[in-house]
PDB file of C-alpha atoms in Angstrom:
ATOM      1  CA  MET A   2      32.635  14.787 -23.828  1.00 60.00           C
ATOM      2  CA  ASN A   3      36.021  13.993 -22.466  1.00 84.00           C
ATOM      3  CA  LYS A   4      36.689  10.887 -20.409  1.00 85.00           C
ATOM      4  CA  ALA A   5      36.779  12.695 -17.051  1.00 80.00           C
ATOM      5  CA  THR A   6      33.389  14.305 -17.637  1.00 83.00           C
ATOM      6  CA  GLU A   7      31.935  11.031 -18.853  1.00 85.00           C
ATOM      7  CA  LYS A   8      33.285   9.196 -15.796  1.00 80.00           C
ATOM      8  CA  THR A   9      31.887  11.854 -13.453  1.00 80.00           C
ATOM      9  CA  THR A  10      28.513  11.661 -15.189  1.00 83.00           C
ATOM     10  CA  GLN A  11      28.470   7.869 -14.801  1.00 83.00           C
ATOM     11  CA  GLN A  12      29.389   8.133 -11.140  1.00 78.00           C
ATOM     12  CA  VAL A  13      26.665  10.692 -10.459  1.00 79.00           C
ATOM     13  CA  GLU A  14      24.201   8.469 -12.305  1.00 83.00           C
ATOM     14  CA  SER A  15      25.153   5.328 -10.376  1.00 80.00           C
ATOM     15  CA  ILE A  16      25.622   6.942  -6.966  1.00 80.00           C
ATOM     16  CA  LEU A  17      22.858   9.530  -6.905  1.00 82.00           C
ATOM     17  CA  VAL A  18      20.373   9.444  -9.766  1.00 87.00           C
ATOM     18  CA  ALA A  19      19.757   5.683 -10.074  1.00 87.00           C
ATOM     19  CA  PRO A  20      19.068   5.179  -6.329  1.00 87.00           C
ATOM     20  CA  MET A  21      16.762   8.203  -6.263  1.00 91.00           C
ATOM     21  CA  ARG A  22      14.911   6.894  -9.317  1.00 93.00           C
ATOM     22  CA  ALA A  23      14.569   3.429  -7.745  1.00 92.00           C
ATOM     23  CA  TYR A  24      13.283   4.938  -4.493  1.00 93.00           C
ATOM     24  CA  ALA A  25      10.810   7.166  -6.353  1.00 94.00           C
ATOM     25  CA  SER A  26       9.574   4.145  -8.293  1.00 94.00           C
ATOM     26  CA  LYS A  27       9.079   2.111  -5.085  1.00 94.00           C
ATOM     27  CA  THR A  28       7.304   5.029  -3.451  1.00 95.00           C
ATOM     28  CA  LEU A  29       5.004   5.506  -6.427  1.00 96.00           C
ATOM     29  CA  ASP A  30       4.171   1.780  -6.499  1.00 96.00           C
ATOM     30  CA  TYR A  31       3.475   1.821  -2.753  1.00 96.00           C
ATOM     31  CA  CYS A  32       1.217   4.875  -3.016  1.00 96.00           C
ATOM     32  CA  ASP A  33      -0.646   3.313  -5.940  1.00 97.00           C
ATOM     33  CA  GLN A  34      -1.191   0.024  -4.105  1.00 97.00           C
ATOM     34  CA  MET A  35      -2.180   1.731  -0.859  1.00 96.00           C
ATOM     35  CA  LEU A  36      -4.609   4.070  -2.594  1.00 97.00           C
ATOM     36  CA  SER A  37      -6.113   1.176  -4.514  1.00 96.00           C
ATOM     37  CA  ALA A  38      -6.582  -0.803  -1.285  1.00 95.00           C
ATOM     38  CA  GLN A  39      -8.208   2.203   0.393  1.00 96.00           C
ATOM     39  CA  VAL A  40     -10.557   2.829  -2.545  1.00 97.00           C
ATOM     40  CA  ASP A  41     -11.529  -0.863  -2.583  1.00 95.00           C
ATOM     41  CA  ALA A  42     -12.189  -0.729   1.155  1.00 95.00           C
ATOM     42  CA  ALA A  43     -14.231   2.461   0.872  1.00 95.00           C
ATOM     43  CA  ARG A  44     -16.318   0.905  -1.901  1.00 96.00           C
ATOM     44  CA  ALA A  45     -16.946  -2.214   0.167  1.00 94.00           C
ATOM     45  CA  TYR A  46     -17.898  -0.180   3.246  1.00 94.00           C
ATOM     46  CA  SER A  47     -20.283   2.029   1.293  1.00 95.00           C
ATOM     47  CA  ASP A  48     -21.857  -1.018  -0.384  1.00 94.00           C
ATOM     48  CA  PHE A  49     -22.269  -2.551   3.059  1.00 93.00           C
ATOM     49  CA  SER A  50     -23.928   0.593   4.390  1.00 93.00           C
ATOM     50  CA  VAL A  51     -26.333   0.882   1.481  1.00 95.00           C
ATOM     51  CA  ALA A  52     -27.272  -2.794   1.739  1.00 92.00           C
ATOM     52  CA  GLN A  53     -27.987  -2.422   5.448  1.00 93.00           C
ATOM     53  CA  MET A  54     -30.088   0.687   4.889  1.00 94.00           C
ATOM     54  CA  ARG A  55     -32.103  -1.167   2.255  1.00 94.00           C
ATOM     55  CA  THR A  56     -32.626  -4.063   4.660  1.00 92.00           C
ATOM     56  CA  TRP A  57     -33.986  -1.723   7.329  1.00 93.00           C
ATOM     57  CA  LEU A  58     -36.213   0.071   4.815  1.00 93.00           C
ATOM     58  CA  ASP A  59     -37.942  -3.251   4.117  1.00 90.00           C
ATOM     59  CA  VAL A  60     -39.014  -3.688   7.766  1.00 92.00           C
ATOM     60  CA  LYS A  61     -42.802  -3.781   7.863  1.00 94.00           C
ATOM     61  CA  ASP A  62     -43.663  -6.217  10.631  1.00 94.00           C
ATOM     62  CA  ALA A  63     -42.162  -8.223  13.481  1.00 93.00           C
ATOM     63  CA  ASP A  64     -40.942 -10.998  11.206  1.00 93.00           C
ATOM     64  CA  SER A  65     -39.117  -8.626   8.833  1.00 92.00           C
ATOM     65  CA  MET A  66     -37.719  -6.816  11.882  1.00 93.00           C
ATOM     66  CA  LYS A  67     -36.304 -10.106  13.167  1.00 93.00           C
ATOM     67  CA  LYS A  68     -34.781 -10.860   9.738  1.00 92.00           C
ATOM     68  CA  ALA A  69     -33.273  -7.384   9.549  1.00 92.00           C
ATOM     69  CA  ALA A  70     -31.730  -7.770  13.010  1.00 93.00           C
ATOM     70  CA  GLU A  71     -30.275 -11.166  12.066  1.00 93.00           C
ATOM     71  CA  SER A  72     -28.958  -9.701   8.840  1.00 91.00           C
ATOM     72  CA  GLN A  73     -27.416  -6.829  10.784  1.00 91.00           C
ATOM     73  CA  GLN A  74     -25.642  -9.231  13.111  1.00 93.00           C
ATOM     74  CA  LYS A  75     -24.198 -11.286  10.243  1.00 92.00           C
ATOM     75  CA  ALA A  76     -23.253  -8.160   8.315  1.00 91.00           C
ATOM     76  CA  SER A  77     -21.464  -6.749  11.367  1.00 91.00           C
ATOM     77  CA  THR A  78     -19.427  -9.938  11.675  1.00 94.00           C
ATOM     78  CA  ASP A  79     -18.591  -9.823   7.958  1.00 93.00           C
ATOM     79  CA  LEU A  80     -17.650  -6.158   8.224  1.00 93.00           C
ATOM     80  CA  MET A  81     -15.304  -6.819  11.141  1.00 95.00           C
ATOM     81  CA  GLU A  82     -13.608  -9.548   9.093  1.00 96.00           C
ATOM     82  CA  ARG A  83     -13.290  -7.107   6.212  1.00 95.00           C
ATOM     83  CA  PHE A  84     -11.757  -4.469   8.535  1.00 94.00           C
ATOM     84  CA  LYS A  85      -9.281  -7.046   9.783  1.00 96.00           C
ATOM     85  CA  GLY A  86      -8.355  -8.158   6.256  1.00 96.00           C
ATOM     86  CA  ASP A  87      -7.957  -4.583   5.037  1.00 96.00           C
ATOM     87  CA  ALA A  88      -5.763  -3.681   7.997  1.00 96.00           C
ATOM     88  CA  GLU A  89      -3.587  -6.750   7.411  1.00 97.00           C
ATOM     89  CA  LYS A  90      -3.290  -5.941   3.712  1.00 96.00           C
ATOM     90  CA  MET A  91      -2.266  -2.334   4.359  1.00 96.00           C
ATOM     91  CA  ASN A  92       0.138  -3.422   7.090  1.00 97.00           C
ATOM     92  CA  ALA A  93       1.764  -5.910   4.710  1.00 97.00           C
ATOM     93  CA  LEU A  94       2.091  -3.234   2.024  1.00 96.00           C
ATOM     94  CA  SER A  95       3.730  -0.876   4.517  1.00 96.00           C
ATOM     95  CA  LYS A  96       6.123  -3.545   5.780  1.00 97.00           C
ATOM     96  CA  ARG A  97       7.154  -4.493   2.253  1.00 96.00           C
ATOM     97  CA  TYR A  98       7.690  -0.824   1.371  1.00 96.00           C
ATOM     98  CA  LEU A  99       9.822  -0.311   4.478  1.00 96.00           C
ATOM     99  CA  GLN A 100      11.915  -3.401   3.741  1.00 96.00           C
ATOM    100  CA  ASP A 101      12.382  -2.423   0.094  1.00 94.00           C
ATOM    101  CA  SER A 102      13.320   1.141   1.075  1.00 93.00           C
ATOM    102  CA  GLN A 103      15.857  -0.118   3.609  1.00 94.00           C
ATOM    103  CA  LYS A 104      17.351  -2.449   0.991  1.00 93.00           C
ATOM    104  CA  LEU A 105      17.627   0.418  -1.492  1.00 90.00           C
ATOM    105  CA  ALA A 106      19.322   2.594   1.150  1.00 89.00           C
ATOM    106  CA  GLU A 107      21.775  -0.190   2.018  1.00 90.00           C
ATOM    107  CA  ASP A 108      22.570  -0.813  -1.644  1.00 88.00           C
ATOM    108  CA  SER A 109      23.030   2.907  -2.226  1.00 85.00           C
ATOM    109  CA  LEU A 110      25.341   3.230   0.758  1.00 86.00           C
ATOM    110  CA  LYS A 111      27.328   0.217  -0.424  1.00 87.00           C
ATOM    111  CA  SER A 112      27.620   1.760  -3.886  1.00 82.00           C
ATOM    112  CA  VAL A 113      28.789   5.107  -2.478  1.00 80.00           C
ATOM    113  CA  THR A 114      31.322   3.367  -0.214  1.00 84.00           C
ATOM    114  CA  GLU A 115      32.718   1.332  -3.103  1.00 81.00           C
ATOM    115  CA  ALA A 116      32.927   4.400  -5.351  1.00 76.00           C
ATOM    116  CA  THR A 117      34.667   6.383  -2.617  1.00 77.00           C
ATOM    117  CA  GLN A 118      37.175   3.614  -1.984  1.00 80.00           C
ATOM    118  CA  LYS A 119      37.768   3.228  -5.713  1.00 78.00           C
ATOM    119  CA  ALA A 120      38.307   6.976  -6.130  1.00 72.00           C
ATOM    120  CA  ALA A 121      40.715   7.051  -3.178  1.00 76.00           C
ATOM    121  CA  SER A 122      42.832   4.293  -4.733  1.00 75.00           C
TER     122      SER A 122
END
């Protein structure tokens, strides 16, 4: 390749391809983390549901009914805490992704501006 073609290729790589690759990588990481968090949450919620169903299946008298009701109350509190934690985790993931994406966009814009100014000189 001649020098002009090589320079153009490097500019396209640094201005266009590298930022797109970085953004795609961030997006893939975000999707992976979000999906993992959702699968973990779904597993926990289904385990909770099965455990509660088993508790209610064991009700045979007034005493076991009272224990099941107490268990239900504690489990509901635990589940609400889990919901809150999962929501906070997913919110934090989304915020971090947004911040990282904005940083990549700013860096890309800065790179394009510098390349444009350099080419104009």
